[in-house]
mmCIF file of C-alpha atoms in Angstrom:
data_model
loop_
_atom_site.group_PDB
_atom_site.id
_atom_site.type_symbol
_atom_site.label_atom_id
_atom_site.label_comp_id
_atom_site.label_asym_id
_atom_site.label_seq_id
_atom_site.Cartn_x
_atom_site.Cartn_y
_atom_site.Cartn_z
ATOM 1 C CA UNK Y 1 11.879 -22.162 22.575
ATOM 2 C CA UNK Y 2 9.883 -24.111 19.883
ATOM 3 C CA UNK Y 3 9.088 -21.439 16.637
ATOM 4 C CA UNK Y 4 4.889 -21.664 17.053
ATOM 5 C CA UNK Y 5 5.587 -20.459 20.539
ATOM 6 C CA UNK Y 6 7.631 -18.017 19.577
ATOM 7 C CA UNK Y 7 5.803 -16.996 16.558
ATOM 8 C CA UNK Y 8 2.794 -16.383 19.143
ATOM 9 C CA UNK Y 9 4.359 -14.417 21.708
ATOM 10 C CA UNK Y 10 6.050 -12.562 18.698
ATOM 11 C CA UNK Y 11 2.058 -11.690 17.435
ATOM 12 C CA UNK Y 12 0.734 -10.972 20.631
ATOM 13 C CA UNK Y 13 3.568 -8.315 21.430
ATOM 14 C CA UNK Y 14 2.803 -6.214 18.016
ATOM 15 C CA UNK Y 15 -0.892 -6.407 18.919
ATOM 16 C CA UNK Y 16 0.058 -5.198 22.689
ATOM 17 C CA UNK Y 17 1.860 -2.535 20.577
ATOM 18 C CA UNK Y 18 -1.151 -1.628 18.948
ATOM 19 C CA UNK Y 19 0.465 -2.546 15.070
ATOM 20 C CA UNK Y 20 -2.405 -2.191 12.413
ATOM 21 C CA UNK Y 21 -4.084 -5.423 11.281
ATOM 22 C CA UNK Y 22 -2.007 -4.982 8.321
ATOM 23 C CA UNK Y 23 1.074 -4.800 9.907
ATOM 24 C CA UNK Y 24 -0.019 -8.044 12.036
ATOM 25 C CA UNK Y 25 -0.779 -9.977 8.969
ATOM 26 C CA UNK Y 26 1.942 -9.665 6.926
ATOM 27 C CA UNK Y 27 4.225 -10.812 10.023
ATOM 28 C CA UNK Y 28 1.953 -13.807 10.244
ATOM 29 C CA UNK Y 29 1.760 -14.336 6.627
ATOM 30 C CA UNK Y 30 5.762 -14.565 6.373
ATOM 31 C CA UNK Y 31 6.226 -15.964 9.966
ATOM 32 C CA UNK Y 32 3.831 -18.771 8.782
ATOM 33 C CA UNK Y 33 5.433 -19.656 6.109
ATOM 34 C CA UNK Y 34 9.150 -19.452 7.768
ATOM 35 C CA UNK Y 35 7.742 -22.159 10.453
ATOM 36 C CA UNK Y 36 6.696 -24.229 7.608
ATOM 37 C CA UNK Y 37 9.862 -23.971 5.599
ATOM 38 C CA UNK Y 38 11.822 -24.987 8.887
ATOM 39 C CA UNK Y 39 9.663 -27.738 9.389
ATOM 40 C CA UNK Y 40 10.534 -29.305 6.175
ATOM 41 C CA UNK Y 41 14.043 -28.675 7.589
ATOM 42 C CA UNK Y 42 13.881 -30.694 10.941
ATOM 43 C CA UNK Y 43 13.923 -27.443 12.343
ATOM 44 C CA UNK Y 44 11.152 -26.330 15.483
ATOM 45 C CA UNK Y 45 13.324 -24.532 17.729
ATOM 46 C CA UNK Y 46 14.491 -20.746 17.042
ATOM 47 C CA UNK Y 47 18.118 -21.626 18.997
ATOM 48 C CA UNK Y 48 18.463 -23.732 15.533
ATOM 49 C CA UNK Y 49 17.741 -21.508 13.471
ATOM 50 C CA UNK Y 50 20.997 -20.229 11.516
ATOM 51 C CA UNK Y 51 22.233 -17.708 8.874
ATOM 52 C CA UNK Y 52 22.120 -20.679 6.133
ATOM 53 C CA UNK Y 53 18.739 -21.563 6.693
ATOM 54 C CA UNK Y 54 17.656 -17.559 6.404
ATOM 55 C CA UNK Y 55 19.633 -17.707 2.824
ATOM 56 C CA UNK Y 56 17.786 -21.379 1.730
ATOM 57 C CA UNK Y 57 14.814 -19.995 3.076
ATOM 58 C CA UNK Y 58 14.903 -16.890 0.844
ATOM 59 C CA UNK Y 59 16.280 -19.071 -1.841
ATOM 60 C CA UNK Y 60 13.176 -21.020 -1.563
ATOM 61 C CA UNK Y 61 11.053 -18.023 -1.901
ATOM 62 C CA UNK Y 62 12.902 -16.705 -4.944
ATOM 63 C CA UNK Y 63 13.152 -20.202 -6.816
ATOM 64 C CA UNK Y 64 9.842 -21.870 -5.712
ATOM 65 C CA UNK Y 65 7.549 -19.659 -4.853
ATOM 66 C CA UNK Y 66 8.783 -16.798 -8.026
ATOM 67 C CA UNK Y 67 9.012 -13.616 -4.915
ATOM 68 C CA UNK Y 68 10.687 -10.672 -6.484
ATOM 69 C CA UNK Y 69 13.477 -8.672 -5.174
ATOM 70 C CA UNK Y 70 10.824 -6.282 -3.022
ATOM 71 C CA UNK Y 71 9.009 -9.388 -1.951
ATOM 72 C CA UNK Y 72 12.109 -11.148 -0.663
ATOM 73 C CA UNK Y 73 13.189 -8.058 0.842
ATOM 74 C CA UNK Y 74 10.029 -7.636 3.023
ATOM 75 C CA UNK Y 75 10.062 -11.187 4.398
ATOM 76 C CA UNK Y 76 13.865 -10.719 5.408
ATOM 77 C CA UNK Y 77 12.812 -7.454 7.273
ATOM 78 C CA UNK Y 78 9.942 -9.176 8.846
ATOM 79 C CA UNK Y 79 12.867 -12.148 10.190
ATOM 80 C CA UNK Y 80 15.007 -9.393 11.343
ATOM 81 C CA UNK Y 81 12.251 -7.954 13.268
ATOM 82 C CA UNK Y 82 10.987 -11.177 14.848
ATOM 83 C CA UNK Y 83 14.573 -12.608 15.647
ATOM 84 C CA UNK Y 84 15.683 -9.011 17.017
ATOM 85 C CA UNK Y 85 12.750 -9.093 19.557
ATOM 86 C CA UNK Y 86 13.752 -12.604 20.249
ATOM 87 C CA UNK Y 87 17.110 -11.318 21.242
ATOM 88 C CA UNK Y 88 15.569 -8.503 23.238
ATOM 89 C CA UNK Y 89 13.208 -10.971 24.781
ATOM 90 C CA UNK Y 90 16.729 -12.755 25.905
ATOM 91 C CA UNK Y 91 15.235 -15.481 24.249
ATOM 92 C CA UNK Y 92 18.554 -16.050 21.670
ATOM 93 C CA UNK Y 93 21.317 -14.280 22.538
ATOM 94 C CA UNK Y 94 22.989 -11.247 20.189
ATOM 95 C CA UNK Y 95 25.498 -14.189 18.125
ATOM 96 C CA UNK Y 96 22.520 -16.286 17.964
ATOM 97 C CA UNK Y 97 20.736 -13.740 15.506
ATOM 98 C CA UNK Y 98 20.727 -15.203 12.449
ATOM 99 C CA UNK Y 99 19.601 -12.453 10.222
ATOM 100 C CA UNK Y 100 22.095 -10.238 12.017
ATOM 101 C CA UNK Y 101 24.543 -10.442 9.347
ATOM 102 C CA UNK Y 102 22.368 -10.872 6.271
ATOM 103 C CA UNK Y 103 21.948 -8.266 3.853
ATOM 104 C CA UNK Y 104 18.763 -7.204 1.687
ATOM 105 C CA UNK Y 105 19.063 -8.239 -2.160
ATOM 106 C CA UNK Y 106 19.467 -6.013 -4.711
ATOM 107 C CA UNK Y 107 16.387 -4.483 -6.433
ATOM 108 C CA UNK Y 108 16.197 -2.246 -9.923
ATOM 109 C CA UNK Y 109 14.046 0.552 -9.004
ATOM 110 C CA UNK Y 110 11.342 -0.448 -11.512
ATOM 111 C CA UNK Y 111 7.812 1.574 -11.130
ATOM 112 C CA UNK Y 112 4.999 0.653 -13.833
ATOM 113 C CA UNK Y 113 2.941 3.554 -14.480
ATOM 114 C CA UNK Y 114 -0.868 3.446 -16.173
ATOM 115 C CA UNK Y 115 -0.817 5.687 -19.231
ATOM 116 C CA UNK Y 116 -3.316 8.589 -19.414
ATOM 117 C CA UNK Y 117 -5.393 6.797 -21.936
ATOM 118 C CA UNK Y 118 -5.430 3.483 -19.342
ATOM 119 C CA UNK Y 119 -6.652 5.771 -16.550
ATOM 120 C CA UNK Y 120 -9.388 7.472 -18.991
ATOM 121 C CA UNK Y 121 -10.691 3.601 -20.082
ATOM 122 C CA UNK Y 122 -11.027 2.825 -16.414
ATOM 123 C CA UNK Y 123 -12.946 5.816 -15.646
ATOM 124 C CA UNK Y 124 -15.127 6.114 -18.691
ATOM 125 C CA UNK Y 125 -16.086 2.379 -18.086
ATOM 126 C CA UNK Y 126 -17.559 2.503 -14.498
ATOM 127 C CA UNK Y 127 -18.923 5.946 -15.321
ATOM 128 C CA UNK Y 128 -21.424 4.401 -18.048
ATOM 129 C CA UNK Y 129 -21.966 1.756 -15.825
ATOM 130 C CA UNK Y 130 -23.136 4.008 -12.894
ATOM 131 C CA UNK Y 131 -25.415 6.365 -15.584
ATOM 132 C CA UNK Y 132 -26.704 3.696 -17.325
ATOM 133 C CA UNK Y 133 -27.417 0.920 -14.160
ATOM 134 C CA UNK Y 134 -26.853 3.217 -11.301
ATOM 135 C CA UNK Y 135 -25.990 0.439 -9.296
ATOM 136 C CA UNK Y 136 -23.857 0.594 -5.725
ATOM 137 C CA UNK Y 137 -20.765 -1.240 -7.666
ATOM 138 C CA UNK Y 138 -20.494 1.112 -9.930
ATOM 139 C CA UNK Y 139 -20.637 4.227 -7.902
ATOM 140 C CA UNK Y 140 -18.500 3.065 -5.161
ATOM 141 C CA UNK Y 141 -15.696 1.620 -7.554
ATOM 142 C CA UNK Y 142 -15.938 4.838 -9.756
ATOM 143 C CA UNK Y 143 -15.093 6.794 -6.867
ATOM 144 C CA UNK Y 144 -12.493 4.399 -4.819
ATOM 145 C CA UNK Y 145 -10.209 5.371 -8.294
ATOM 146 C CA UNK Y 146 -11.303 8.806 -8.255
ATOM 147 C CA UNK Y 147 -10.121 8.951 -4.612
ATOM 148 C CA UNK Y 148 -6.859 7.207 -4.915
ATOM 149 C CA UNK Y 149 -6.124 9.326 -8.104
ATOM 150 C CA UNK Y 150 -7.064 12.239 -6.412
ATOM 151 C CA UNK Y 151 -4.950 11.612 -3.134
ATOM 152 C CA UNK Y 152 -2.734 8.882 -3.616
ATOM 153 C CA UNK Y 153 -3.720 7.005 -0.452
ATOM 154 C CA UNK Y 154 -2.814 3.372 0.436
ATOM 155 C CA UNK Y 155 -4.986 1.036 0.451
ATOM 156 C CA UNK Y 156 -4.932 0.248 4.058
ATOM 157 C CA UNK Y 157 -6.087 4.426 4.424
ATOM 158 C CA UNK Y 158 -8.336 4.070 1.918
ATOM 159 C CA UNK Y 159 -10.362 1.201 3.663
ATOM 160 C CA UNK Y 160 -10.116 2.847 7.346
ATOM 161 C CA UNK Y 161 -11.617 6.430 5.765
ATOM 162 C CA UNK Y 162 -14.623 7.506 6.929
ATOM 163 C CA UNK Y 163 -17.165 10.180 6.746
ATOM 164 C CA UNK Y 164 -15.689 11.697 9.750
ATOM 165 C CA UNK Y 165 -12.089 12.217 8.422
ATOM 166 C CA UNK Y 166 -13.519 13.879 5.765
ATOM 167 C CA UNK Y 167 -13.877 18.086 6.080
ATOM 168 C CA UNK Y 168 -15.726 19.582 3.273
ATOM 169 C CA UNK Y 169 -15.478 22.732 4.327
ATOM 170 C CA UNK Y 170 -12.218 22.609 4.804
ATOM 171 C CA UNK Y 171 -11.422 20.314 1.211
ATOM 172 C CA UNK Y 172 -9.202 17.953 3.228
ATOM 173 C CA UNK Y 173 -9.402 14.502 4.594
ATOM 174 C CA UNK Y 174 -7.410 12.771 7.623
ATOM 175 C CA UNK Y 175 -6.091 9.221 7.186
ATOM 176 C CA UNK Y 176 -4.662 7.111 9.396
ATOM 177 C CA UNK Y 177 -1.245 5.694 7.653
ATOM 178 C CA UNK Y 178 1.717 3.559 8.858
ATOM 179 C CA UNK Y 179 2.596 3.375 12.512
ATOM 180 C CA UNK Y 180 -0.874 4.927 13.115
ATOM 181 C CA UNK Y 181 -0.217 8.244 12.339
ATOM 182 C CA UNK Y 182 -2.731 10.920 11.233
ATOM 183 C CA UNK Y 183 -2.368 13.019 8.364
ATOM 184 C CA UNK Y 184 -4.539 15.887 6.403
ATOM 185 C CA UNK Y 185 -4.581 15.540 2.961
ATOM 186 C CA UNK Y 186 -5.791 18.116 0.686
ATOM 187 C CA UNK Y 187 -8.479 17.472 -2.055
ATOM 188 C CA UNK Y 188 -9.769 19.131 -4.954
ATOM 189 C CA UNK Y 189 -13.135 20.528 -5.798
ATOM 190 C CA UNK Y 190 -13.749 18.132 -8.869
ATOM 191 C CA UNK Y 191 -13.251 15.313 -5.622
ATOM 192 C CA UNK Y 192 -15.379 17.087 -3.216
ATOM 193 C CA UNK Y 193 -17.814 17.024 -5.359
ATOM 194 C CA UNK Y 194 -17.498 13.349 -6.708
ATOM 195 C CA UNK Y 195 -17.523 12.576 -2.750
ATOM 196 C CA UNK Y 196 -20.492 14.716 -2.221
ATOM 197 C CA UNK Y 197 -22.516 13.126 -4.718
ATOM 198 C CA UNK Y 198 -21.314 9.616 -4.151
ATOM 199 C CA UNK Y 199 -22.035 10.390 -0.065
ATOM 200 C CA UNK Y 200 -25.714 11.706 -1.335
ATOM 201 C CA UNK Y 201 -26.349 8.005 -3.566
ATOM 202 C CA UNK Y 202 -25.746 5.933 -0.412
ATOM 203 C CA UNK Y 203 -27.808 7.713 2.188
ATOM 204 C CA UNK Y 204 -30.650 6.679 -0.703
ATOM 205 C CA UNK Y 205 -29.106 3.373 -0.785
ATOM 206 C CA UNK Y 206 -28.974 2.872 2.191
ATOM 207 C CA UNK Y 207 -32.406 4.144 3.018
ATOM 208 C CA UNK Y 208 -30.667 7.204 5.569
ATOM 209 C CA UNK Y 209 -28.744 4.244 7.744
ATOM 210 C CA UNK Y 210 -25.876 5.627 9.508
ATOM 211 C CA UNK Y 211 -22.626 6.259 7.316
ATOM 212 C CA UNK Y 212 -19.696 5.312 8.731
ATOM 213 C CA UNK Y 213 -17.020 3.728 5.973
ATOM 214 C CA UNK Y 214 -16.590 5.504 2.988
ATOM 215 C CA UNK Y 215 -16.263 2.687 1.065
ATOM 216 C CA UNK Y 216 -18.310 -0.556 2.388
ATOM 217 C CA UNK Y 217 -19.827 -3.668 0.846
ATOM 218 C CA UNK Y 218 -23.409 -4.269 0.137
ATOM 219 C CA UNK Y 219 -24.104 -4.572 3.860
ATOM 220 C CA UNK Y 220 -22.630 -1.059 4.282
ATOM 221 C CA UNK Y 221 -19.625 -3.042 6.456
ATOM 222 C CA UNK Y 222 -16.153 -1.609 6.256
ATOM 223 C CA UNK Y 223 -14.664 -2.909 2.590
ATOM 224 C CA UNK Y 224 -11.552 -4.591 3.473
ATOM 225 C CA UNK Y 225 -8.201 -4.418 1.567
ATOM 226 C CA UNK Y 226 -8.648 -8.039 -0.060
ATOM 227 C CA UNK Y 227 -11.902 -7.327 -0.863
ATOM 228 C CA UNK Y 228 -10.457 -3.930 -3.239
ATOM 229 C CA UNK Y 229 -7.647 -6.068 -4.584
ATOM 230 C CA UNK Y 230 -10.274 -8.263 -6.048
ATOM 231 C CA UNK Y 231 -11.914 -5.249 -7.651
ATOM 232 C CA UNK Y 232 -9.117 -4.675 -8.847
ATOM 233 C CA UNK Y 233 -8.628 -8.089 -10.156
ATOM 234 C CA UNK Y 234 -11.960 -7.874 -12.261
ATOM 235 C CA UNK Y 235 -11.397 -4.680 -13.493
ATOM 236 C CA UNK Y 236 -7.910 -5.738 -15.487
ATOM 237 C CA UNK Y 237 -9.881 -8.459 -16.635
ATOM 238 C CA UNK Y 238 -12.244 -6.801 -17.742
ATOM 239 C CA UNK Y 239 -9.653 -3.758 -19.167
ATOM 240 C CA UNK Y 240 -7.744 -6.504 -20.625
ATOM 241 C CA UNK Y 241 -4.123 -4.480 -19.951
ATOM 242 C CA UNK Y 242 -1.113 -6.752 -20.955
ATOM 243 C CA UNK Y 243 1.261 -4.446 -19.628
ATOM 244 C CA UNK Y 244 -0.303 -2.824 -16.511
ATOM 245 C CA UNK Y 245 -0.767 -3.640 -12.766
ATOM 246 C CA UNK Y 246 -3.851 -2.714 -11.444
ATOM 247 C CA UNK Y 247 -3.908 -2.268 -7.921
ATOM 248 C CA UNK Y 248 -3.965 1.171 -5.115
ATOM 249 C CA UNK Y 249 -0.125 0.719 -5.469
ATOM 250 C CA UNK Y 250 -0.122 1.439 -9.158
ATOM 251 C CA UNK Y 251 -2.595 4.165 -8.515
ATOM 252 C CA UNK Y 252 -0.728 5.730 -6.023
ATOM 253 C CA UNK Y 253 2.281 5.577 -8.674
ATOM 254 C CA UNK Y 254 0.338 7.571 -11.058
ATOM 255 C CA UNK Y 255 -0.574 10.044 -8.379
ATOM 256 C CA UNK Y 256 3.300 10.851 -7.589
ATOM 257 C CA UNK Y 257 4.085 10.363 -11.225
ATOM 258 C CA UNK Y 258 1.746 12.469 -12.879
ATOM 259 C CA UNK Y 259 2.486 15.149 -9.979
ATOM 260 C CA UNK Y 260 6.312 15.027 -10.492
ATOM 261 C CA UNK Y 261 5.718 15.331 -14.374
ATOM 262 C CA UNK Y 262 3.631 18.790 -13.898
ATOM 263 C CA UNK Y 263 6.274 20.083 -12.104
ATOM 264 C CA UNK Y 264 5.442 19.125 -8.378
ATOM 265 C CA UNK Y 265 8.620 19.728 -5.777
ATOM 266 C CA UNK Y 266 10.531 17.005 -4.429
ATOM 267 C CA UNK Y 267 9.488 17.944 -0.343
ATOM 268 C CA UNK Y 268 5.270 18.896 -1.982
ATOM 269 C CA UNK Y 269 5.084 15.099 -3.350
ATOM 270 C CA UNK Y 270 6.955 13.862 0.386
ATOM 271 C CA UNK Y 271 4.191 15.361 2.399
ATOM 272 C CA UNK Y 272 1.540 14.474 -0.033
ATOM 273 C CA UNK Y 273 2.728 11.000 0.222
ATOM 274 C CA UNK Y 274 4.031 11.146 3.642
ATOM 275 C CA UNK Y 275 7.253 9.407 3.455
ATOM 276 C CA UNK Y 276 8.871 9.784 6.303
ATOM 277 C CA UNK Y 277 12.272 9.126 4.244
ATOM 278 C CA UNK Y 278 12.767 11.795 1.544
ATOM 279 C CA UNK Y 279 14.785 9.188 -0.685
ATOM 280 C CA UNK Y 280 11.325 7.032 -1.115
ATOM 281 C CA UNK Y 281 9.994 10.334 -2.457
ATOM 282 C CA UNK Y 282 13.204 11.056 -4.599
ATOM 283 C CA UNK Y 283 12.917 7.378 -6.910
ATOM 284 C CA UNK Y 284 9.875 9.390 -8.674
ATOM 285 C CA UNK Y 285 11.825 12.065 -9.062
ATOM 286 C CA UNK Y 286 14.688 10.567 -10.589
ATOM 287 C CA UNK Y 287 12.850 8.437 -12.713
ATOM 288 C CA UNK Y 288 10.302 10.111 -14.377
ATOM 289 C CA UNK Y 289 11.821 14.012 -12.914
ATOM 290 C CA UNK Y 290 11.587 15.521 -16.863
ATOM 291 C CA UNK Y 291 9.854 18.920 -14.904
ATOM 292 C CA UNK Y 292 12.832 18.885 -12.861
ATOM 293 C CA UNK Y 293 15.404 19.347 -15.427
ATOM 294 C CA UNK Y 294 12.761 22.175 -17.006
ATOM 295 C CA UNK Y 295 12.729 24.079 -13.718
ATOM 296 C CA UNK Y 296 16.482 23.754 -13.513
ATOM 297 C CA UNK Y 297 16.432 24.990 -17.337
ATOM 298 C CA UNK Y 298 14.531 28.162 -15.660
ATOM 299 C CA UNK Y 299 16.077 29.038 -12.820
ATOM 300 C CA UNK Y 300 19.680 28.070 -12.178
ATOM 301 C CA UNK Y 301 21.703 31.186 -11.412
ATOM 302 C CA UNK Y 302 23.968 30.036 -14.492
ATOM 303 C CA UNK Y 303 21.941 31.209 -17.482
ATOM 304 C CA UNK Y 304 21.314 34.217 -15.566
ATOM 305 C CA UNK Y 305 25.170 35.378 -15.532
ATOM 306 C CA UNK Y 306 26.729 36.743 -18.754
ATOM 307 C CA UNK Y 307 29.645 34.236 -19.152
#
């Protein structure tokens, strides 16, 4: 079967499956630029594709196009994926799978964390903007950071939130994360009432129009993922950080950092984060687990025993 073909049924079986946007994208994205890669290869049919043109093709991504170890990682799990419903689809047979046998590169388990004094810069600037110009940007950016510092959503659940997955009463809001799955996270009263406030400016904004989105452009339209990254994008700029990623990621670092430093549990942080793998959850610990080895300090049954 020629690769566009196969690309397409490929696309139109996740959306049949009901895979976020998200999720659909990112298989384009790499799928897209696999079929291109092949191309330049003399290569349009899947049955050709081999185990040596997975590793020049990831080669090509490392060299060329500068992908780090994570990055290189996700397109190889996005192959696997595509050629192992090939194989299901009895499209290439089990032999025939050329990712079958290749193994995910090595990574360093390297998380970049703001400082406290980073965080503080980034707050203190939108919150003289939004006092001194009270303008839409300014509120809704201030409190996109307040809510992923408060929750430590993705970005993806940050975008899909709305005013109906959030319970005041209650202080918790639902999002919708990976696979689709809902979840009720907790929030504090300093965000409830940053929420409240910030819900309060748009129905003046927006002159009482229905609020749907939490967080929407100028049109009050859904704010999409790309559109936050370029916020983002501006705002380092603007913060001039040399040594900081800005981006929901790096937010959602802080979250699980700051938490693990002030003594959070291992299995608390999981469900905050909702990792469905306690070892995702456990790299925070490890790295940046200092409260851990104080609550170890405390309570193991050793310094309780008169030895």
């Amino acid at each position: 079967m020629l690769m566009k073909f196969a690309i397409k049924d490929f696309i139109d079986d996740r959306e049949f499956k009901n895979l976020s946007p998200v999720s659909i994208e990112n298989y384009n994205r790499t799928l897209n630029e696999f079929h291109d890669f092949c191309v330049e290869q003399e290569i349009v049919d899947v049955k050709d594709v081999t185990p040596n043109i997975i590793k020049k093709y990831l080669m090509y991504c490392q060299k060329q196009r500068k992908n780090n170890p994570t990055s290189i990682n996700t397109k190889l799990h996005n192959l696997k994926i595509f050629f192992n419903y090939l194989q299901e689809a009895e499209i290439i047979s089990e032999n025939k799978n050329p990712t079958k046998k290749i193994d995910y590169v090595k990574a360093d388990v390297k998380i970049d964390v703001f400082t406290d004094e980073q965080v503080k810069q980034m707050l203190n600037y939108y919150s003289r903007m939004k006092y001194r110009e009270k303008s839409f940007y300014a509120y809704r950016d201030y409190t996109i950071i307040l809510t992923l510092l408060g929750t430590g959503v993705r970005l993806g659940e940050l975008c899909n939130l709305t005013w109906n997955n959030i319970n005041f009463k209650n202080q918790t809001i639902t999002v919708i994360g990976k696979k689709r799955q809902q979840s009720s996270v907790p929030i504090t009263d300093k965000l409830k009432k940053e929420l409240t406030e910030y819900y309060v400016f748009l129905q003046q904004h927006f002159e009482n129009a229905q609020l749907g989105f939490v967080f929407t452009n100028k049109y009050n339209e859904r704010l999409t993922p790309n559109a936050v990254k370029n916020i983002f994008k501006r705002l380092k700029k603007i913060m001039n950080f040399k040594d900081a990623r800005v981006s929901a990621h790096s937010f959602r670092h802080y979250f699980s950092v700051t938490m693990i430093r002030s003594g959070a549990d291992a299995f608390t942080l999981q469900r905050m984060l909702r990792h469905s793998d306690l070892k995702m959850t456990m790299r925070y610990v490890n790295l940046f687990g200092t409260a851990l080895a104080e609550q170890n300090e405390k309570y193991n049954p050793l310094n309780k025993l008169n030895i």
